[in-house]
mmCIF file of the C-alpha atoms, coordinates in Angstrom:
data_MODEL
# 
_entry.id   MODEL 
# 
loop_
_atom_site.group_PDB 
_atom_site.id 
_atom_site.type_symbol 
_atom_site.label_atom_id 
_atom_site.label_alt_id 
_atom_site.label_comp_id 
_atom_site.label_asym_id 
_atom_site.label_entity_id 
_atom_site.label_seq_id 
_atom_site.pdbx_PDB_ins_code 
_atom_site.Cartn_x 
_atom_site.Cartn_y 
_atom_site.Cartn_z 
_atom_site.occupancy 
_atom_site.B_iso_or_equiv 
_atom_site.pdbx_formal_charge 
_atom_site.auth_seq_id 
_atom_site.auth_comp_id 
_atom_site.auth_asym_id 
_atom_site.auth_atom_id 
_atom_site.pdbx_PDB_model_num 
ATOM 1   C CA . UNK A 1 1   ? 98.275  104.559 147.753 1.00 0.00 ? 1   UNK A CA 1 
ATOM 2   C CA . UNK A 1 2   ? 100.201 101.457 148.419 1.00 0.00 ? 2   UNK A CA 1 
ATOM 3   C CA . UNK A 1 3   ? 103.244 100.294 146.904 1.00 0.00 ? 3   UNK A CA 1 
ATOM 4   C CA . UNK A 1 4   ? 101.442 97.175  145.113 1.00 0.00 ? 4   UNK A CA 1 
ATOM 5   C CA . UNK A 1 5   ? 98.761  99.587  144.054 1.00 0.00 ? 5   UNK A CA 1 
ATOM 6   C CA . UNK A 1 6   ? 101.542 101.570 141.953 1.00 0.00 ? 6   UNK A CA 1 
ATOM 7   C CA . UNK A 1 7   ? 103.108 98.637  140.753 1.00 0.00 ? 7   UNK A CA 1 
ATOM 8   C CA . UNK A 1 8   ? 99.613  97.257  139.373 1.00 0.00 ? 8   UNK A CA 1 
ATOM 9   C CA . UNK A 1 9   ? 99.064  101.121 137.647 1.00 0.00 ? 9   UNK A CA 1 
ATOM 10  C CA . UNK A 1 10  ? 102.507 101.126 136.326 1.00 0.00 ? 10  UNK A CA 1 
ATOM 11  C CA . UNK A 1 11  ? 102.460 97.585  135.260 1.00 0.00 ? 11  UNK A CA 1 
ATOM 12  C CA . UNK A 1 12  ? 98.753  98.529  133.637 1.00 0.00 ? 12  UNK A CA 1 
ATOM 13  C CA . UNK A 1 13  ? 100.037 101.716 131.743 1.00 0.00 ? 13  UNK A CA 1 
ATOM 14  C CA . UNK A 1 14  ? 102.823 99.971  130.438 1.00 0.00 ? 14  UNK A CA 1 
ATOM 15  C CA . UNK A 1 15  ? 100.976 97.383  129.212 1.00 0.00 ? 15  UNK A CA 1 
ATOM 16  C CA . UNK A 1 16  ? 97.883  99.874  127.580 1.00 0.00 ? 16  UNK A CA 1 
ATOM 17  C CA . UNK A 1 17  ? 101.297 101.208 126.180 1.00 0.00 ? 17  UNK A CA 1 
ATOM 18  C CA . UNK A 1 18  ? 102.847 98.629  124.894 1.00 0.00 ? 18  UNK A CA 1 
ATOM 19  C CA . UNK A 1 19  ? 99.498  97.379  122.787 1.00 0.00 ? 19  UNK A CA 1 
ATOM 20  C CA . UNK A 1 20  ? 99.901  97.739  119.343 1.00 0.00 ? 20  UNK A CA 1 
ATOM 21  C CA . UNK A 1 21  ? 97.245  100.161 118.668 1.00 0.00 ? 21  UNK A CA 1 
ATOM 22  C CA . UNK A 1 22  ? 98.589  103.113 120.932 1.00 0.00 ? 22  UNK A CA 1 
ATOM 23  C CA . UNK A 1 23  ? 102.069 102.234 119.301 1.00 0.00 ? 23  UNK A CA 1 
ATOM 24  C CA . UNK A 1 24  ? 100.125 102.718 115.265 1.00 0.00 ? 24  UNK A CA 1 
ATOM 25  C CA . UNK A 1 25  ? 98.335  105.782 116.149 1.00 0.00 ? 25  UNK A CA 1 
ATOM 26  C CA . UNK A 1 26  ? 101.127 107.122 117.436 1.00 0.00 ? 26  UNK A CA 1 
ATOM 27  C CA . UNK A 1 27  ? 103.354 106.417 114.151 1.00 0.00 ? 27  UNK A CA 1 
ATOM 28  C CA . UNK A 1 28  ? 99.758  107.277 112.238 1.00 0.00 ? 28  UNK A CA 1 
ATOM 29  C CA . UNK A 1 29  ? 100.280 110.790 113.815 1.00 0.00 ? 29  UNK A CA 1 
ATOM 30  C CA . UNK A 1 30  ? 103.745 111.560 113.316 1.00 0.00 ? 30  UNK A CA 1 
ATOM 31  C CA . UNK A 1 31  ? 103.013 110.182 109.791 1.00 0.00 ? 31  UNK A CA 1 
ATOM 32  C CA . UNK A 1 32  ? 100.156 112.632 109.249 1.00 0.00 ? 32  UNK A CA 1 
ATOM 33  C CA . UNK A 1 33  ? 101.521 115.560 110.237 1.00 0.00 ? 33  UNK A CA 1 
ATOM 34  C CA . UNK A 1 34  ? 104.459 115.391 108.092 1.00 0.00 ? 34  UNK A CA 1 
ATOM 35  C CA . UNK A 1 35  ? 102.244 114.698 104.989 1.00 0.00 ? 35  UNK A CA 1 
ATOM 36  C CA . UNK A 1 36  ? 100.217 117.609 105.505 1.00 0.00 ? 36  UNK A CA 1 
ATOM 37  C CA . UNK A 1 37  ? 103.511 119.406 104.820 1.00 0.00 ? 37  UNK A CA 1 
ATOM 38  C CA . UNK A 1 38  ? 103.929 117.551 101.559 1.00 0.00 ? 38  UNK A CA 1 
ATOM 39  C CA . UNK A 1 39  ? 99.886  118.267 100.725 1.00 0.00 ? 39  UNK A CA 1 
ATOM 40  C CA . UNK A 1 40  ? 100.244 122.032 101.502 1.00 0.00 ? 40  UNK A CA 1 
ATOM 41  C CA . UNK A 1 41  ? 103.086 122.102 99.066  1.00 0.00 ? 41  UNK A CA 1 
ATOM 42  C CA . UNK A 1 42  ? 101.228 120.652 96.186  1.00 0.00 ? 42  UNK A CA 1 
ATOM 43  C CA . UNK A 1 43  ? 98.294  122.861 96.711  1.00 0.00 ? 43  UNK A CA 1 
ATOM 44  C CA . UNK A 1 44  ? 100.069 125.815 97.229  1.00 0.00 ? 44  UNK A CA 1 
ATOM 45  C CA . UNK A 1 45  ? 103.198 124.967 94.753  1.00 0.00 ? 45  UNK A CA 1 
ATOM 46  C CA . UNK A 1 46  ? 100.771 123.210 91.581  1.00 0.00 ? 46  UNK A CA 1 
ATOM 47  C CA . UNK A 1 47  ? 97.120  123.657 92.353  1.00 0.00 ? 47  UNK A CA 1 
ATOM 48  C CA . UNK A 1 48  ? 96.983  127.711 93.717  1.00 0.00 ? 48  UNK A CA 1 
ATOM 49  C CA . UNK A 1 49  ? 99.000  128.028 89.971  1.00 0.00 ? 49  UNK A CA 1 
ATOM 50  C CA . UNK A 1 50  ? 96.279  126.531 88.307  1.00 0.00 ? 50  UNK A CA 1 
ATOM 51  C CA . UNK A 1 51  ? 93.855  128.613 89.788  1.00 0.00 ? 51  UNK A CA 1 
ATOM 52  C CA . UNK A 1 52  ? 95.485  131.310 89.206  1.00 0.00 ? 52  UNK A CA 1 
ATOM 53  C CA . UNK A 1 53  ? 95.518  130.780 85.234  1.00 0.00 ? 53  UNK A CA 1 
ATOM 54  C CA . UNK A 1 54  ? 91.984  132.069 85.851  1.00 0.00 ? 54  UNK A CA 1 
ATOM 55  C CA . UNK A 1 55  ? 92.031  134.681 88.857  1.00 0.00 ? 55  UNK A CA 1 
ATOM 56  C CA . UNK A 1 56  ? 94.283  135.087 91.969  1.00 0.00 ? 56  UNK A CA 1 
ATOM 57  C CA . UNK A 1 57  ? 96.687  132.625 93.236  1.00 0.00 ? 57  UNK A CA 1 
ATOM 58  C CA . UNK A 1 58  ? 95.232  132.792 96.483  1.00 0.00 ? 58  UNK A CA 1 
ATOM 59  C CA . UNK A 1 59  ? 92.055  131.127 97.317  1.00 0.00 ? 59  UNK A CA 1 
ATOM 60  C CA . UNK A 1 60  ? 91.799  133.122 100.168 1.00 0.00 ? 60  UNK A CA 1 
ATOM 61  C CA . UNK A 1 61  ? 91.145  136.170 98.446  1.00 0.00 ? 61  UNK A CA 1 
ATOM 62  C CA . UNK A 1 62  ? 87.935  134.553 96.813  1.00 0.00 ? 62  UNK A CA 1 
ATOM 63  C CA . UNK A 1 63  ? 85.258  135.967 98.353  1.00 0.00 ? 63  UNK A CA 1 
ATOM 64  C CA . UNK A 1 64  ? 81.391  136.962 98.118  1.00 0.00 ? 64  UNK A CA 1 
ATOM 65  C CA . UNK A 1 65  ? 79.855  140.140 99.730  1.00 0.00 ? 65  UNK A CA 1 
ATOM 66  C CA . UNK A 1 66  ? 76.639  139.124 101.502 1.00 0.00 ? 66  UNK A CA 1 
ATOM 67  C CA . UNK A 1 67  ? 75.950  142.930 102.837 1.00 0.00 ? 67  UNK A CA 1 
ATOM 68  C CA . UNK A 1 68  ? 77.478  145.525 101.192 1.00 0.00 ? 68  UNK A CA 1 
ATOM 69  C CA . UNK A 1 69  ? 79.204  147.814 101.249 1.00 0.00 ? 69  UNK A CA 1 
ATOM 70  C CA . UNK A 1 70  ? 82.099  145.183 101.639 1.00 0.00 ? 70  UNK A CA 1 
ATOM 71  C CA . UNK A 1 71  ? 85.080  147.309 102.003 1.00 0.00 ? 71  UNK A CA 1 
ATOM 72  C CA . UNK A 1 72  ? 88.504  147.272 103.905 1.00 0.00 ? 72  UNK A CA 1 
ATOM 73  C CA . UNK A 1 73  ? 90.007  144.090 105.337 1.00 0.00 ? 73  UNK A CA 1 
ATOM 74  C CA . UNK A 1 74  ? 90.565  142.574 109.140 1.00 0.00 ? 74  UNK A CA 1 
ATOM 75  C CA . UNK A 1 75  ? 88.930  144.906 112.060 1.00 0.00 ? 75  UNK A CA 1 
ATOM 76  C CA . UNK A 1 76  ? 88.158  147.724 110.043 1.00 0.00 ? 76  UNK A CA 1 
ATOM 77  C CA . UNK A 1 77  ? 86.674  145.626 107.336 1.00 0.00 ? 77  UNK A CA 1 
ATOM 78  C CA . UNK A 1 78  ? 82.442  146.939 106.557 1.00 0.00 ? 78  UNK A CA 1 
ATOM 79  C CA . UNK A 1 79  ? 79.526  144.541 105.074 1.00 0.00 ? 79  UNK A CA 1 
ATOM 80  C CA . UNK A 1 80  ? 79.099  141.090 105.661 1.00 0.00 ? 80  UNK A CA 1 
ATOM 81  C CA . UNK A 1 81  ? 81.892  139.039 103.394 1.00 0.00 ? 81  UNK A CA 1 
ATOM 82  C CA . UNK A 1 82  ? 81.556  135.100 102.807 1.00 0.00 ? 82  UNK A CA 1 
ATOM 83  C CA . UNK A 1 83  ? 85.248  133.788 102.235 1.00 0.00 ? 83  UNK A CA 1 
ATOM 84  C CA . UNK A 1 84  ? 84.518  131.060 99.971  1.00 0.00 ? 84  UNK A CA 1 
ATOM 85  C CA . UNK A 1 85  ? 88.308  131.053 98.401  1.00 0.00 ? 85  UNK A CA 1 
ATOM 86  C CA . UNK A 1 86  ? 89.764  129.729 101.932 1.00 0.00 ? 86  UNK A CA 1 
ATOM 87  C CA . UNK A 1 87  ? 86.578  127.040 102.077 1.00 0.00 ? 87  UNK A CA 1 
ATOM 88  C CA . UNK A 1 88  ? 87.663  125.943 98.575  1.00 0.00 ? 88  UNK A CA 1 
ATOM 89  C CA . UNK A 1 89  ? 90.946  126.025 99.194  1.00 0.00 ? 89  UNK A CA 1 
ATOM 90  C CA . UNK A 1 90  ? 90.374  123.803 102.304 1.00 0.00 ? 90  UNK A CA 1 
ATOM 91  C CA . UNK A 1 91  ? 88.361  121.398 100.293 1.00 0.00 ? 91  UNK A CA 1 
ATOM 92  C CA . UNK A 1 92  ? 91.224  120.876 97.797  1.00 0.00 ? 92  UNK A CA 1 
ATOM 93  C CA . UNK A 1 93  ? 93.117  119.710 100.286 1.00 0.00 ? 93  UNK A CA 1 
ATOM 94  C CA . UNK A 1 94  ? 91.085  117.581 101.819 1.00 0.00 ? 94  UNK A CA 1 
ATOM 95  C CA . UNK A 1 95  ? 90.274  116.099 98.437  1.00 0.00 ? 95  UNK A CA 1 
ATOM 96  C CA . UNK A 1 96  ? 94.075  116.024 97.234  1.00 0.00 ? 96  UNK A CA 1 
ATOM 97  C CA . UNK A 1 97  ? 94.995  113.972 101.038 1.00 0.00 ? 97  UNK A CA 1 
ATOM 98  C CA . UNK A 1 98  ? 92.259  111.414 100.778 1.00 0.00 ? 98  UNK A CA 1 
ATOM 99  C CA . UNK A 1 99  ? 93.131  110.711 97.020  1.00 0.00 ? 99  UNK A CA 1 
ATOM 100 C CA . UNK A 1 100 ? 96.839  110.563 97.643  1.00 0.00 ? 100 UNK A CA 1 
ATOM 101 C CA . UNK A 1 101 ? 96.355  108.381 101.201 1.00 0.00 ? 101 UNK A CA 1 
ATOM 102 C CA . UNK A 1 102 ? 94.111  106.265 98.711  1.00 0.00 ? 102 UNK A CA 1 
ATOM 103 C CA . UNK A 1 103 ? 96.033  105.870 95.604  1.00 0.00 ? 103 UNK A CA 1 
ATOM 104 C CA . UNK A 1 104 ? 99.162  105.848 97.416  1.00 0.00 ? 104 UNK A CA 1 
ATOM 105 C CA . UNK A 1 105 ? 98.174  103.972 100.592 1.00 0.00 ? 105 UNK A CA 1 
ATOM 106 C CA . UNK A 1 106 ? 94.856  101.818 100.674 1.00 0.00 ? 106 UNK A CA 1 
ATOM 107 C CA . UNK A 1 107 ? 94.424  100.712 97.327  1.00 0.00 ? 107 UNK A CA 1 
ATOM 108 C CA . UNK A 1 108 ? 98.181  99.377  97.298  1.00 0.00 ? 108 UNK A CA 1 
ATOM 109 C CA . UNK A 1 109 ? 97.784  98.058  100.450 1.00 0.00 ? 109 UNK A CA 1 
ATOM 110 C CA . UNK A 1 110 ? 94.296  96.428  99.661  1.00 0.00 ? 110 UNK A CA 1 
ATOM 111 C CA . UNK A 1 111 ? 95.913  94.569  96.279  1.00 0.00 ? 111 UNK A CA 1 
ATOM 112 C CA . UNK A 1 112 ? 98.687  93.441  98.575  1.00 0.00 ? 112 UNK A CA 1 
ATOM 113 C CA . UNK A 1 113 ? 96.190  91.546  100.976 1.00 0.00 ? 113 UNK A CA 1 
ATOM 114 C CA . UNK A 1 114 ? 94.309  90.322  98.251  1.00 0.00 ? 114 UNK A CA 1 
ATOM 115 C CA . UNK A 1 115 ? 97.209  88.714  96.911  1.00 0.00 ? 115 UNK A CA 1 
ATOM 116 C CA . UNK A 1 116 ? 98.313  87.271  100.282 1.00 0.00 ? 116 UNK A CA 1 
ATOM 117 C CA . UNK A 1 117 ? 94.689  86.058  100.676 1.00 0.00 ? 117 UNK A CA 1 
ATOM 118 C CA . UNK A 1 118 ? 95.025  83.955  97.288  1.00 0.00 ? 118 UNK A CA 1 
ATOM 119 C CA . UNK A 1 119 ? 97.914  82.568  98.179  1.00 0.00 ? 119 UNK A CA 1 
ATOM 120 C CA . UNK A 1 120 ? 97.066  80.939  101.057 1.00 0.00 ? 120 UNK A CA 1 
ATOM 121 C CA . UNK A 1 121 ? 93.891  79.687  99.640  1.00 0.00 ? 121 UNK A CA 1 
ATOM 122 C CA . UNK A 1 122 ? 96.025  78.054  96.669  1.00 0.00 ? 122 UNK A CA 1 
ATOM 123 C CA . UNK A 1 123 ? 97.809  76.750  99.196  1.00 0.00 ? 123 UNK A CA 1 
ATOM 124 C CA . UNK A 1 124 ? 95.015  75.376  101.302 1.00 0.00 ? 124 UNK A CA 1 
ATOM 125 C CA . UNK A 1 125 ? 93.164  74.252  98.279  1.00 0.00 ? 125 UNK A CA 1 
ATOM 126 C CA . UNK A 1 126 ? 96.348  72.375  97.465  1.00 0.00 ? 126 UNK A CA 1 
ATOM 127 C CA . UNK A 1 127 ? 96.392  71.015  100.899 1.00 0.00 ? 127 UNK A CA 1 
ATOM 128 C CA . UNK A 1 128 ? 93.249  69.595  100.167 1.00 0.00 ? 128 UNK A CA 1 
ATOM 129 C CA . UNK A 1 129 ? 93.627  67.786  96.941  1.00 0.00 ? 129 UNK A CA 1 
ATOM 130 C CA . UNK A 1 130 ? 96.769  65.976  98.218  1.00 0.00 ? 130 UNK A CA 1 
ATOM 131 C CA . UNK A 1 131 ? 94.825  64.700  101.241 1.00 0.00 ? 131 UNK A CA 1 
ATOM 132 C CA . UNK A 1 132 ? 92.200  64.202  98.969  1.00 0.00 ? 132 UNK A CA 1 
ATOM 133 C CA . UNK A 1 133 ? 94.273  61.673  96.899  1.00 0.00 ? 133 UNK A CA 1 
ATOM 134 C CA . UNK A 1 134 ? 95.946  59.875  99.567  1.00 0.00 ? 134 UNK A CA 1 
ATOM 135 C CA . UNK A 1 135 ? 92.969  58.995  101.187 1.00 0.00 ? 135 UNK A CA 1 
ATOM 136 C CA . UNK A 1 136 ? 91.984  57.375  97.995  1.00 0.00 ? 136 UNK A CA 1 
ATOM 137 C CA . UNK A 1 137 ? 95.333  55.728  97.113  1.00 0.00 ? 137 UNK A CA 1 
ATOM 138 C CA . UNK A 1 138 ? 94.756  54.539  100.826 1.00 0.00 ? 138 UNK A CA 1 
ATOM 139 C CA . UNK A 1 139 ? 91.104  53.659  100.274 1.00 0.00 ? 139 UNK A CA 1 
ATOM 140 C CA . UNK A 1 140 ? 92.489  51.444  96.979  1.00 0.00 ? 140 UNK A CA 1 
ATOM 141 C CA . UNK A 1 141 ? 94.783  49.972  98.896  1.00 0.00 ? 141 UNK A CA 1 
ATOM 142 C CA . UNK A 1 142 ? 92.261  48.585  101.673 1.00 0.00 ? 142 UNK A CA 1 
ATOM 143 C CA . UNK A 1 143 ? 90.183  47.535  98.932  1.00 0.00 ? 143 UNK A CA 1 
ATOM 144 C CA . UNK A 1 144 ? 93.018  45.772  96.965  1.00 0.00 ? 144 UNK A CA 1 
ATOM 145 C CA . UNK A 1 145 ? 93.856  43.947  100.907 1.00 0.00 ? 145 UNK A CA 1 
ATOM 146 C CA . UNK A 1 146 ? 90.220  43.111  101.078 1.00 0.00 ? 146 UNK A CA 1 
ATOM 147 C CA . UNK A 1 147 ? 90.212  41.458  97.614  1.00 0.00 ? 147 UNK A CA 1 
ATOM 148 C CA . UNK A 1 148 ? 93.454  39.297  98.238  1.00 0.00 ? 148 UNK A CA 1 
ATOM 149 C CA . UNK A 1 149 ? 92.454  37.980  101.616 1.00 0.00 ? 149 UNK A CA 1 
ATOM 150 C CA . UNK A 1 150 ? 88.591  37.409  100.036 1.00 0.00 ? 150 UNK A CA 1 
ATOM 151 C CA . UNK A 1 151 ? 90.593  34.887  97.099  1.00 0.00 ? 151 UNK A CA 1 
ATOM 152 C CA . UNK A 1 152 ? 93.153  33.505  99.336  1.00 0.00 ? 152 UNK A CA 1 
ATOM 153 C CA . UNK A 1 153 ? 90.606  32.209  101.139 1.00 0.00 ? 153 UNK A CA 1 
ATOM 154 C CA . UNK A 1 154 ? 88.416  30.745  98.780  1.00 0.00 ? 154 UNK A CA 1 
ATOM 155 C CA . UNK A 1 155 ? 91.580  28.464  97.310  1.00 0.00 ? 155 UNK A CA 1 
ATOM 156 C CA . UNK A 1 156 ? 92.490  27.331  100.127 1.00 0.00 ? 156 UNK A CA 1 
# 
């Protein structure tokens, strides 16, 4: 591989690099992982409670026994058990990240652009009606020219 050959790769990776994209998924990432921190807390800190008002507090040990006899737990575990508690559980949080990333996240974010979007229609609307009315104000004026060369004519 040449020189200029590593040059043009270099010069190509910085720029695929330096694209905003690679740059917001990165920050998206780094971003995600540390709200899944804040998302395990809440569902293990205020929803597993809440659950537990009416069973366990752990999800996890929710669970149906397909082919009994369900006995025991890890290797030496017998039957066939369905852990439903950790799918639940798992579902919760899925539901509790997409509504907080929504409410927290999209929906502000969408209000904000609909805002900015008004705006600058006002502003081009308003844009409009002033170049609107000059051309008018000019149009009168050609029209009031018009009319005093058409009678200065005439007397003369």
């Amino acid at each position: 591989m040449s020189d200029q050959e590593k040059t043009g790769i270099l010069q190509g990776f910085k720029a695929f690099l330096m694209r905003g994209n690679v740059v917001d998924l990165a920050v998206a990432v780094v971003i995600g992982a540390a709200f899944t921190n804040i998302v395990n807390s809440v569902v293990k800190g205020v929803i597993n409670p809440l659950v537990g008002a009416f069973g366990t507090k752990n999800l996890d040990s929710y669970s149906s026994c397909l082919k009994g006899p369900c006995e025991g737990a890890g290797d030496a575990a017998t039957g066939v058990r369905i852990l439903w508690g950790s799918v639940l559980g798992a579902t919760l949080q899925f539901l509790i990240t997409a509504a907080v990333v929504y409410f927290l996240m999209v929906l502000p974010m969408a209000k904000y652009l609909a805002r900015v979007e008004a705006r600058r229609k006002a502003k081009e609307s308003t844009r409009e009606v002033v170049e609107i009315t000059e051309l008018e104000v000019l149009k009168e004026i050609r029209d009031t020219l018009v009319a005093q060369r058409g009678t200065g004519h005439g007397e003369r």
